[in-house]
Amino acid sequence: MKNINKNDLKFLPQFDYNPYSYNNEKTIPKDPMGIENALSQQIKITQSNELSHEEDYVDTDNRIGRLRYLRSLLANQLIFLLTAFFIIIAILSESSIYDSASGYLILSAIYPCWRILWQTRKRLHDINLTGWHTLWVLVPYLNFLFIVYLIFKSGDENKNDYGLPSKPNPELDLTIIICVIGACIFSWSVLNEYIRPYSDDYEYYDSYYSDPAY
């Protein structure tokens, strides 16, 4: 085979060639197109994508871990408590503004319930179970045990029938959970203090009218 003269290659941009250099010992660089480097980078990206994925809040076919599921439950609980608080104000208040807004508040209470079912389905996918098990949430008493099971049950570390595992939880998630727990406790206490006077009046009138001497 005829030897290749470097003077014949000086017009090819992919080769690191200096036309003003006359060093005969200079050789053509290895992998001039950078193919090996590009392939190695693509392999690293593919491997990282196979390990985890970003959480998609719209897609119901992906997976979420235990900490994200607990965070979602607490956030929905907080929304439900705030909505219930305003609903009670709307019912007990004599203002026409609250009366007109009570219907919208009742409709807004549906969102946390729907969100819990949505996130429960993705949590079931994380342990390689079908989303039909979400119906256990609708069963009284058993739903509490079922949710506790989902909170403590570890998911599959690798890819399962429902996709890739979610990325590791950041430390911020734990801080958010603690803050939401505090907000839920505060909301429960405020709601209880607001309802207690009406509950005491109801018990008084109920005992009064149930008295045989009345």
Short mmCIF file of N, CA and C in Angstrom, two decimals, residues 27-210:
data_model
loop_
_atom_site.label_atom_id
_atom_site.label_comp_id
_atom_site.label_asym_id
_atom_site.label_seq_id
_atom_site.Cartn_x
_atom_site.Cartn_y
_atom_site.Cartn_z
N THR A 27 3.08 12.20 14.08
CA THR A 27 2.15 11.20 13.58
C THR A 27 0.74 11.73 13.65
N ILE A 28 -0.13 11.07 12.94
CA ILE A 28 -1.55 11.44 12.96
C ILE A 28 -2.12 11.12 14.34
N PRO A 29 -2.82 12.05 14.97
CA PRO A 29 -3.32 11.81 16.34
C PRO A 29 -4.32 10.66 16.37
N LYS A 30 -4.32 9.98 17.51
CA LYS A 30 -5.25 8.87 17.71
C LYS A 30 -6.65 9.41 17.94
N ASP A 31 -7.63 8.76 17.37
CA ASP A 31 -9.04 9.14 17.49
C ASP A 31 -9.23 10.61 17.14
N PRO A 32 -8.89 11.04 15.89
CA PRO A 32 -8.97 12.47 15.55
C PRO A 32 -10.39 13.02 15.58
N MET A 33 -11.39 12.19 15.36
CA MET A 33 -12.77 12.68 15.35
C MET A 33 -13.40 12.71 16.74
N GLY A 34 -12.70 12.21 17.75
CA GLY A 34 -13.25 12.18 19.10
C GLY A 34 -14.39 11.20 19.27
N ILE A 35 -14.39 10.14 18.46
CA ILE A 35 -15.50 9.18 18.51
C ILE A 35 -15.50 8.42 19.84
N GLU A 36 -14.31 8.00 20.28
CA GLU A 36 -14.25 7.23 21.52
C GLU A 36 -14.71 8.07 22.71
N ASN A 37 -14.31 9.34 22.72
CA ASN A 37 -14.73 10.21 23.82
C ASN A 37 -16.23 10.41 23.82
N ALA A 38 -16.81 10.62 22.62
CA ALA A 38 -18.26 10.82 22.54
C ALA A 38 -19.02 9.57 22.97
N LEU A 39 -18.51 8.40 22.57
CA LEU A 39 -19.18 7.17 22.96
C LEU A 39 -19.11 6.94 24.46
N SER A 40 -17.96 7.25 25.06
CA SER A 40 -17.85 7.07 26.51
C SER A 40 -18.79 8.00 27.26
N GLN A 41 -18.93 9.25 26.77
CA GLN A 41 -19.85 10.19 27.40
C GLN A 41 -21.29 9.71 27.27
N GLN A 42 -21.64 9.17 26.10
CA GLN A 42 -23.00 8.68 25.89
C GLN A 42 -23.30 7.49 26.79
N ILE A 43 -22.30 6.63 27.00
CA ILE A 43 -22.49 5.48 27.88
C ILE A 43 -22.73 5.93 29.31
N LYS A 44 -21.98 6.96 29.76
CA LYS A 44 -22.17 7.47 31.11
C LYS A 44 -23.56 8.07 31.29
N ILE A 45 -24.02 8.81 30.28
CA ILE A 45 -25.36 9.41 30.36
C ILE A 45 -26.43 8.33 30.40
N THR A 46 -26.26 7.30 29.57
CA THR A 46 -27.24 6.22 29.54
C THR A 46 -27.29 5.48 30.87
N GLN A 47 -26.12 5.23 31.45
CA GLN A 47 -26.09 4.54 32.74
C GLN A 47 -26.73 5.37 33.83
N SER A 48 -26.49 6.68 33.83
CA SER A 48 -27.11 7.53 34.85
C SER A 48 -28.61 7.60 34.68
N ASN A 49 -29.09 7.57 33.44
CA ASN A 49 -30.54 7.59 33.21
C ASN A 49 -31.19 6.28 33.63
N GLU A 50 -30.45 5.18 33.53
CA GLU A 50 -31.01 3.90 33.93
C GLU A 50 -31.10 3.75 35.44
N LEU A 51 -30.30 4.52 36.17
CA LEU A 51 -30.33 4.42 37.62
C LEU A 51 -31.53 5.12 38.21
N SER A 52 -31.93 6.24 37.66
CA SER A 52 -33.01 7.02 38.27
C SER A 52 -33.58 7.96 37.24
N HIS A 53 -34.69 8.62 37.62
CA HIS A 53 -35.33 9.58 36.75
C HIS A 53 -35.92 10.68 37.60
N GLU A 54 -36.20 11.80 36.97
CA GLU A 54 -36.84 12.89 37.67
C GLU A 54 -38.30 12.55 37.94
N GLU A 55 -38.80 13.06 39.07
CA GLU A 55 -40.20 12.80 39.42
C GLU A 55 -41.11 13.60 38.51
N ASP A 56 -42.04 12.92 37.89
CA ASP A 56 -43.02 13.55 37.02
C ASP A 56 -44.34 13.64 37.77
N TYR A 57 -44.83 14.87 37.97
CA TYR A 57 -46.04 15.07 38.76
C TYR A 57 -47.31 14.83 37.94
N VAL A 58 -47.18 14.63 36.65
CA VAL A 58 -48.34 14.42 35.80
C VAL A 58 -48.50 12.95 35.44
N ASP A 59 -47.41 12.29 35.13
CA ASP A 59 -47.47 10.90 34.70
C ASP A 59 -47.77 10.00 35.90
N THR A 60 -48.71 9.09 35.75
CA THR A 60 -49.06 8.16 36.82
C THR A 60 -48.37 6.81 36.67
N ASP A 61 -47.59 6.64 35.63
CA ASP A 61 -46.95 5.35 35.38
C ASP A 61 -45.54 5.27 35.96
N ASN A 62 -45.02 6.35 36.52
CA ASN A 62 -43.69 6.29 37.09
C ASN A 62 -43.75 5.91 38.56
N ARG A 63 -42.66 6.09 39.27
CA ARG A 63 -42.54 5.62 40.64
C ARG A 63 -42.09 6.74 41.57
N ILE A 64 -42.48 6.64 42.84
CA ILE A 64 -41.98 7.55 43.87
C ILE A 64 -41.59 6.73 45.09
N GLY A 65 -40.61 7.23 45.84
CA GLY A 65 -40.13 6.54 47.01
C GLY A 65 -40.96 6.83 48.25
N ARG A 66 -40.49 6.28 49.38
CA ARG A 66 -41.24 6.41 50.63
C ARG A 66 -41.27 7.84 51.14
N LEU A 67 -40.13 8.52 51.08
CA LEU A 67 -40.06 9.87 51.62
C LEU A 67 -40.90 10.84 50.80
N ARG A 68 -40.86 10.71 49.49
CA ARG A 68 -41.70 11.57 48.65
C ARG A 68 -43.18 11.27 48.86
N TYR A 69 -43.50 10.01 49.08
CA TYR A 69 -44.90 9.65 49.33
C TYR A 69 -45.38 10.24 50.66
N LEU A 70 -44.55 10.17 51.69
CA LEU A 70 -44.91 10.75 52.98
C LEU A 70 -45.05 12.26 52.87
N ARG A 71 -44.15 12.89 52.13
CA ARG A 71 -44.24 14.34 51.94
C ARG A 71 -45.53 14.71 51.23
N SER A 72 -45.92 13.92 50.24
CA SER A 72 -47.16 14.20 49.52
C SER A 72 -48.38 14.02 50.42
N LEU A 73 -48.37 12.97 51.26
CA LEU A 73 -49.49 12.75 52.17
C LEU A 73 -49.66 13.90 53.14
N LEU A 74 -48.55 14.38 53.70
CA LEU A 74 -48.62 15.47 54.66
C LEU A 74 -49.08 16.76 53.99
N ALA A 75 -48.59 17.01 52.78
CA ALA A 75 -49.02 18.21 52.07
C ALA A 75 -50.51 18.16 51.76
N ASN A 76 -51.01 17.01 51.35
CA ASN A 76 -52.44 16.87 51.09
C ASN A 76 -53.26 17.01 52.37
N GLN A 77 -52.72 16.49 53.47
CA GLN A 77 -53.41 16.63 54.75
C GLN A 77 -53.52 18.09 55.16
N LEU A 78 -52.45 18.84 54.93
CA LEU A 78 -52.48 20.26 55.26
C LEU A 78 -53.50 21.01 54.41
N ILE A 79 -53.53 20.70 53.12
CA ILE A 79 -54.51 21.33 52.23
C ILE A 79 -55.93 20.98 52.67
N PHE A 80 -56.13 19.73 53.05
CA PHE A 80 -57.47 19.29 53.48
C PHE A 80 -57.89 20.00 54.77
N LEU A 81 -56.96 20.17 55.70
CA LEU A 81 -57.29 20.85 56.96
C LEU A 81 -57.64 22.31 56.73
N LEU A 82 -56.86 22.97 55.89
CA LEU A 82 -57.15 24.38 55.60
C LEU A 82 -58.49 24.52 54.89
N THR A 83 -58.76 23.62 53.97
CA THR A 83 -60.05 23.66 53.27
C THR A 83 -61.20 23.39 54.23
N ALA A 84 -61.02 22.41 55.12
CA ALA A 84 -62.07 22.11 56.10
C ALA A 84 -62.30 23.28 57.04
N PHE A 85 -61.24 23.99 57.38
CA PHE A 85 -61.38 25.15 58.26
C PHE A 85 -62.25 26.22 57.61
N PHE A 86 -61.98 26.51 56.35
CA PHE A 86 -62.77 27.53 55.65
C PHE A 86 -64.20 27.05 55.38
N ILE A 87 -64.37 25.74 55.18
CA ILE A 87 -65.73 25.22 54.99
C ILE A 87 -66.55 25.39 56.26
N ILE A 88 -65.94 25.11 57.41
CA ILE A 88 -66.66 25.28 58.68
C ILE A 88 -67.00 26.74 58.92
N ILE A 89 -66.07 27.62 58.59
CA ILE A 89 -66.36 29.05 58.72
C ILE A 89 -67.52 29.44 57.81
N ALA A 90 -67.53 28.90 56.60
CA ALA A 90 -68.60 29.23 55.66
C ALA A 90 -69.95 28.72 56.14
N ILE A 91 -69.95 27.56 56.81
CA ILE A 91 -71.22 27.00 57.28
C ILE A 91 -71.74 27.75 58.51
N LEU A 92 -70.83 28.07 59.43
CA LEU A 92 -71.25 28.69 60.68
C LEU A 92 -71.39 30.20 60.60
N SER A 93 -70.82 30.79 59.58
CA SER A 93 -70.89 32.25 59.47
C SER A 93 -72.21 32.66 58.82
N GLU A 94 -72.65 33.83 59.19
CA GLU A 94 -73.89 34.38 58.61
C GLU A 94 -73.61 35.30 57.43
N SER A 95 -72.36 35.43 57.08
CA SER A 95 -72.01 36.33 55.98
C SER A 95 -72.38 35.70 54.65
N SER A 96 -72.88 36.50 53.75
CA SER A 96 -73.25 36.00 52.42
C SER A 96 -72.03 35.67 51.58
N ILE A 97 -70.89 36.27 51.92
CA ILE A 97 -69.66 35.99 51.16
C ILE A 97 -69.25 34.53 51.36
N TYR A 98 -69.28 34.10 52.61
CA TYR A 98 -68.92 32.71 52.89
C TYR A 98 -69.95 31.75 52.32
N ASP A 99 -71.21 32.16 52.33
CA ASP A 99 -72.25 31.29 51.78
C ASP A 99 -72.06 31.06 50.29
N SER A 100 -71.68 32.11 49.59
CA SER A 100 -71.47 31.98 48.14
C SER A 100 -70.21 31.20 47.81
N ALA A 101 -69.23 31.23 48.72
CA ALA A 101 -67.96 30.55 48.45
C ALA A 101 -67.92 29.13 49.00
N SER A 102 -68.94 28.73 49.75
CA SER A 102 -68.91 27.40 50.37
C SER A 102 -68.90 26.29 49.32
N GLY A 103 -69.62 26.49 48.22
CA GLY A 103 -69.63 25.47 47.17
C GLY A 103 -68.27 25.26 46.55
N TYR A 104 -67.53 26.35 46.32
CA TYR A 104 -66.18 26.23 45.76
C TYR A 104 -65.23 25.57 46.76
N LEU A 105 -65.43 25.84 48.05
CA LEU A 105 -64.58 25.23 49.05
C LEU A 105 -64.80 23.73 49.13
N ILE A 106 -66.04 23.32 49.01
CA ILE A 106 -66.33 21.88 49.03
C ILE A 106 -65.71 21.19 47.81
N LEU A 107 -65.78 21.84 46.67
CA LEU A 107 -65.15 21.27 45.47
C LEU A 107 -63.63 21.21 45.62
N SER A 108 -63.04 22.21 46.27
CA SER A 108 -61.59 22.22 46.46
C SER A 108 -61.13 21.14 47.42
N ALA A 109 -62.04 20.64 48.26
CA ALA A 109 -61.68 19.54 49.16
C ALA A 109 -61.50 18.23 48.41
N ILE A 110 -62.01 18.15 47.20
CA ILE A 110 -61.87 16.92 46.41
C ILE A 110 -60.43 16.75 45.93
N TYR A 111 -59.72 17.86 45.71
CA TYR A 111 -58.36 17.77 45.17
C TYR A 111 -57.41 16.98 46.06
N PRO A 112 -57.34 17.22 47.39
CA PRO A 112 -56.43 16.41 48.21
C PRO A 112 -56.75 14.92 48.16
N CYS A 113 -58.03 14.58 48.12
CA CYS A 113 -58.40 13.16 48.06
C CYS A 113 -57.95 12.54 46.74
N TRP A 114 -58.15 13.26 45.66
CA TRP A 114 -57.70 12.76 44.35
C TRP A 114 -56.18 12.66 44.30
N ARG A 115 -55.49 13.61 44.93
CA ARG A 115 -54.03 13.62 44.92
C ARG A 115 -53.46 12.43 45.70
N ILE A 116 -54.11 12.06 46.80
CA ILE A 116 -53.66 10.91 47.57
C ILE A 116 -53.75 9.63 46.74
N LEU A 117 -54.85 9.47 46.02
CA LEU A 117 -55.00 8.30 45.15
C LEU A 117 -53.95 8.29 44.05
N TRP A 118 -53.67 9.47 43.52
CA TRP A 118 -52.67 9.61 42.44
C TRP A 118 -51.29 9.17 42.91
N GLN A 119 -50.87 9.68 44.09
CA GLN A 119 -49.55 9.37 44.61
C GLN A 119 -49.47 7.93 45.12
N THR A 120 -50.58 7.41 45.64
CA THR A 120 -50.58 6.02 46.11
C THR A 120 -50.35 5.06 44.95
N ARG A 121 -50.90 5.37 43.81
CA ARG A 121 -50.68 4.51 42.64
C ARG A 121 -49.21 4.48 42.25
N LYS A 122 -48.54 5.62 42.26
CA LYS A 122 -47.13 5.65 41.91
C LYS A 122 -46.27 4.96 42.98
N ARG A 123 -46.70 5.06 44.23
CA ARG A 123 -45.98 4.35 45.30
C ARG A 123 -46.13 2.85 45.15
N LEU A 124 -47.28 2.39 44.72
CA LEU A 124 -47.47 0.97 44.45
C LEU A 124 -46.59 0.50 43.31
N HIS A 125 -46.42 1.32 42.31
CA HIS A 125 -45.53 0.97 41.20
C HIS A 125 -44.09 0.83 41.68
N ASP A 126 -43.72 1.56 42.71
CA ASP A 126 -42.36 1.49 43.22
C ASP A 126 -42.06 0.13 43.84
N ILE A 127 -43.08 -0.54 44.36
CA ILE A 127 -42.90 -1.88 44.92
C ILE A 127 -43.42 -2.95 43.96
N ASN A 128 -43.59 -2.55 42.70
CA ASN A 128 -43.95 -3.47 41.61
C ASN A 128 -45.33 -4.09 41.82
N LEU A 129 -46.29 -3.27 42.24
CA LEU A 129 -47.68 -3.69 42.38
C LEU A 129 -48.55 -2.85 41.46
N THR A 130 -49.64 -3.42 41.01
CA THR A 130 -50.53 -2.72 40.11
C THR A 130 -51.29 -1.61 40.84
N GLY A 131 -51.71 -0.62 40.08
CA GLY A 131 -52.42 0.51 40.66
C GLY A 131 -53.81 0.19 41.17
N TRP A 132 -54.34 -0.99 40.85
CA TRP A 132 -55.66 -1.37 41.35
C TRP A 132 -55.67 -1.53 42.86
N HIS A 133 -54.51 -1.74 43.47
CA HIS A 133 -54.46 -1.82 44.93
C HIS A 133 -54.76 -0.47 45.60
N THR A 134 -54.83 0.58 44.80
CA THR A 134 -55.18 1.89 45.36
C THR A 134 -56.58 1.88 45.96
N LEU A 135 -57.43 0.97 45.52
CA LEU A 135 -58.79 0.90 46.05
C LEU A 135 -58.83 0.58 47.54
N TRP A 136 -57.74 0.05 48.08
CA TRP A 136 -57.69 -0.20 49.52
C TRP A 136 -57.77 1.09 50.32
N VAL A 137 -57.40 2.20 49.70
CA VAL A 137 -57.47 3.49 50.39
C VAL A 137 -58.92 3.86 50.70
N LEU A 138 -59.85 3.35 49.93
CA LEU A 138 -61.26 3.67 50.11
C LEU A 138 -61.95 2.80 51.16
N VAL A 139 -61.25 1.80 51.68
CA VAL A 139 -61.84 0.90 52.67
C VAL A 139 -61.59 1.47 54.07
N PRO A 140 -62.62 1.72 54.86
CA PRO A 140 -62.41 2.28 56.21
C PRO A 140 -61.57 1.34 57.08
N TYR A 141 -60.77 1.95 57.95
CA TYR A 141 -59.90 1.26 58.91
C TYR A 141 -58.73 0.56 58.22
N LEU A 142 -59.01 -0.20 57.19
CA LEU A 142 -57.92 -0.88 56.49
C LEU A 142 -57.05 0.11 55.72
N ASN A 143 -57.63 1.24 55.32
CA ASN A 143 -56.84 2.21 54.56
C ASN A 143 -55.68 2.77 55.38
N PHE A 144 -55.89 2.92 56.69
CA PHE A 144 -54.80 3.43 57.53
C PHE A 144 -53.63 2.45 57.56
N LEU A 145 -53.93 1.17 57.76
CA LEU A 145 -52.88 0.14 57.77
C LEU A 145 -52.21 0.03 56.42
N PHE A 146 -52.97 0.20 55.36
CA PHE A 146 -52.42 0.12 54.01
C PHE A 146 -51.45 1.26 53.75
N ILE A 147 -51.80 2.47 54.17
CA ILE A 147 -50.93 3.62 53.96
C ILE A 147 -49.66 3.50 54.80
N VAL A 148 -49.79 3.02 56.03
CA VAL A 148 -48.61 2.80 56.87
C VAL A 148 -47.67 1.79 56.22
N TYR A 149 -48.24 0.76 55.63
CA TYR A 149 -47.43 -0.23 54.92
C TYR A 149 -46.66 0.40 53.76
N LEU A 150 -47.32 1.27 53.02
CA LEU A 150 -46.66 1.92 51.88
C LEU A 150 -45.58 2.88 52.34
N ILE A 151 -45.74 3.48 53.52
CA ILE A 151 -44.74 4.42 54.01
C ILE A 151 -43.45 3.70 54.40
N PHE A 152 -43.56 2.51 54.97
CA PHE A 152 -42.39 1.80 55.47
C PHE A 152 -41.85 0.74 54.51
N LYS A 153 -42.62 0.36 53.51
CA LYS A 153 -42.15 -0.66 52.57
C LYS A 153 -41.14 -0.06 51.60
N SER A 154 -39.96 -0.66 51.53
CA SER A 154 -38.93 -0.17 50.62
C SER A 154 -39.25 -0.59 49.19
N GLY A 155 -38.93 0.28 48.24
CA GLY A 155 -39.19 0.00 46.84
C GLY A 155 -38.07 -0.79 46.18
N ASP A 156 -38.30 -1.17 44.96
CA ASP A 156 -37.28 -1.90 44.20
C ASP A 156 -36.13 -0.97 43.86
N GLU A 157 -34.91 -1.46 44.07
CA GLU A 157 -33.74 -0.63 43.81
C GLU A 157 -33.46 -0.47 42.32
N ASN A 158 -33.81 -1.45 41.55
CA ASN A 158 -33.54 -1.42 40.11
C ASN A 158 -34.84 -1.24 39.33
N LYS A 159 -34.72 -1.31 38.03
CA LYS A 159 -35.88 -1.15 37.16
C LYS A 159 -36.83 -2.32 37.34
N ASN A 160 -38.13 -2.01 37.43
CA ASN A 160 -39.13 -3.06 37.52
C ASN A 160 -40.12 -2.92 36.38
N ASP A 161 -41.30 -3.52 36.52
CA ASP A 161 -42.28 -3.51 35.44
C ASP A 161 -42.85 -2.12 35.17
N TYR A 162 -42.66 -1.19 36.09
CA TYR A 162 -43.26 0.14 35.95
C TYR A 162 -42.24 1.25 35.75
N GLY A 163 -41.01 0.89 35.47
CA GLY A 163 -40.03 1.91 35.14
C GLY A 163 -38.86 1.95 36.09
N LEU A 164 -38.18 3.08 36.07
CA LEU A 164 -36.96 3.28 36.83
C LEU A 164 -37.27 3.87 38.20
N PRO A 165 -36.42 3.64 39.18
CA PRO A 165 -36.63 4.26 40.50
C PRO A 165 -36.38 5.75 40.44
N SER A 166 -36.96 6.46 41.37
CA SER A 166 -36.77 7.91 41.44
C SER A 166 -35.40 8.22 42.01
N LYS A 167 -34.97 9.45 41.83
CA LYS A 167 -33.66 9.86 42.32
C LYS A 167 -33.65 9.91 43.85
N PRO A 168 -32.47 9.82 44.46
CA PRO A 168 -32.39 9.90 45.93
C PRO A 168 -33.00 11.20 46.44
N ASN A 169 -33.62 11.12 47.60
CA ASN A 169 -34.29 12.28 48.16
C ASN A 169 -33.26 13.28 48.70
N PRO A 170 -33.42 14.55 48.37
CA PRO A 170 -32.53 15.56 48.94
C PRO A 170 -32.82 15.77 50.42
N GLU A 171 -31.86 16.39 51.12
CA GLU A 171 -32.05 16.66 52.54
C GLU A 171 -33.17 17.66 52.77
N LEU A 172 -33.49 18.45 51.76
CA LEU A 172 -34.56 19.43 51.91
C LEU A 172 -35.90 18.75 52.12
N ASP A 173 -36.08 17.54 51.60
CA ASP A 173 -37.35 16.84 51.77
C ASP A 173 -37.65 16.59 53.24
N LEU A 174 -36.64 16.21 54.01
CA LEU A 174 -36.84 15.96 55.43
C LEU A 174 -37.23 17.23 56.16
N THR A 175 -36.62 18.35 55.79
CA THR A 175 -36.99 19.63 56.40
C THR A 175 -38.42 20.01 56.05
N ILE A 176 -38.81 19.78 54.81
CA ILE A 176 -40.19 20.08 54.40
C ILE A 176 -41.18 19.22 55.17
N ILE A 177 -40.86 17.95 55.36
CA ILE A 177 -41.76 17.05 56.09
C ILE A 177 -41.94 17.52 57.52
N ILE A 178 -40.85 17.92 58.17
CA ILE A 178 -40.94 18.39 59.56
C ILE A 178 -41.80 19.65 59.63
N CYS A 179 -41.61 20.56 58.69
CA CYS A 179 -42.40 21.79 58.68
C CYS A 179 -43.88 21.50 58.43
N VAL A 180 -44.16 20.58 57.52
CA VAL A 180 -45.55 20.26 57.22
C VAL A 180 -46.22 19.56 58.40
N ILE A 181 -45.48 18.70 59.11
CA ILE A 181 -46.04 18.06 60.31
C ILE A 181 -46.41 19.11 61.35
N GLY A 182 -45.51 20.08 61.56
CA GLY A 182 -45.82 21.16 62.49
C GLY A 182 -47.03 21.97 62.06
N ALA A 183 -47.12 22.23 60.75
CA ALA A 183 -48.28 22.99 60.25
C ALA A 183 -49.57 22.20 60.42
N CYS A 184 -49.52 20.88 60.22
CA CYS A 184 -50.73 20.06 60.40
C CYS A 184 -51.18 20.04 61.86
N ILE A 185 -50.22 19.93 62.78
CA ILE A 185 -50.57 19.94 64.20
C ILE A 185 -51.17 21.28 64.59
N PHE A 186 -50.59 22.35 64.09
CA PHE A 186 -51.12 23.68 64.39
C PHE A 186 -52.53 23.85 63.80
N SER A 187 -52.73 23.34 62.58
CA SER A 187 -54.05 23.46 61.95
C SER A 187 -55.10 22.66 62.71
N TRP A 188 -54.73 21.47 63.17
CA TRP A 188 -55.66 20.66 63.95
C TRP A 188 -56.04 21.36 65.25
N SER A 189 -55.05 21.97 65.92
CA SER A 189 -55.34 22.65 67.18
C SER A 189 -56.24 23.87 66.97
N VAL A 190 -55.97 24.64 65.92
CA VAL A 190 -56.81 25.81 65.63
C VAL A 190 -58.22 25.37 65.26
N LEU A 191 -58.33 24.34 64.46
CA LEU A 191 -59.64 23.84 64.05
C LEU A 191 -60.43 23.31 65.25
N ASN A 192 -59.73 22.64 66.16
CA ASN A 192 -60.39 22.11 67.34
C ASN A 192 -60.88 23.22 68.26
N GLU A 193 -60.06 24.26 68.43
CA GLU A 193 -60.47 25.37 69.28
C GLU A 193 -61.63 26.14 68.68
N TYR A 194 -61.71 26.17 67.38
CA TYR A 194 -62.80 26.90 66.73
C TYR A 194 -64.11 26.12 66.81
N ILE A 195 -64.02 24.80 66.74
CA ILE A 195 -65.23 23.97 66.74
C ILE A 195 -65.74 23.71 68.15
N ARG A 196 -64.86 23.73 69.15
CA ARG A 196 -65.24 23.34 70.50
C ARG A 196 -66.44 24.11 71.05
N PRO A 197 -66.51 25.45 70.92
CA PRO A 197 -67.70 26.14 71.46
C PRO A 197 -69.00 25.67 70.84
N TYR A 198 -69.01 25.43 69.54
CA TYR A 198 -70.22 24.95 68.89
C TYR A 198 -70.54 23.52 69.31
N SER A 199 -69.53 22.72 69.55
CA SER A 199 -69.76 21.35 70.01
C SER A 199 -70.34 21.34 71.42
N ASP A 200 -69.84 22.22 72.30
CA ASP A 200 -70.38 22.30 73.66
C ASP A 200 -71.83 22.75 73.65
N ASP A 201 -72.16 23.73 72.80
CA ASP A 201 -73.55 24.18 72.71
C ASP A 201 -74.46 23.07 72.21
N TYR A 202 -73.96 22.29 71.25
CA TYR A 202 -74.77 21.20 70.72
C TYR A 202 -75.04 20.15 71.80
N GLU A 203 -74.02 19.82 72.59
CA GLU A 203 -74.21 18.84 73.66
C GLU A 203 -75.17 19.37 74.72
N TYR A 204 -75.11 20.68 74.98
CA TYR A 204 -76.00 21.26 75.99
C TYR A 204 -77.46 21.17 75.52
N TYR A 205 -77.71 21.59 74.30
CA TYR A 205 -79.08 21.55 73.79
C TYR A 205 -79.58 20.12 73.62
N ASP A 206 -78.69 19.23 73.25
CA ASP A 206 -79.09 17.83 73.08
C ASP A 206 -79.48 17.22 74.42
N SER A 207 -78.72 17.49 75.46
CA SER A 207 -79.06 16.97 76.79
C SER A 207 -80.30 17.65 77.35
N TYR A 208 -80.50 18.93 76.99
CA TYR A 208 -81.66 19.67 77.51
C TYR A 208 -82.96 19.13 76.92
N TYR A 209 -82.95 18.93 75.60
CA TYR A 209 -84.18 18.47 74.95
C TYR A 209 -84.43 16.97 75.15
N SER A 210 -83.40 16.24 75.51
CA SER A 210 -83.60 14.81 75.78
C SER A 210 -84.04 14.54 77.22
#
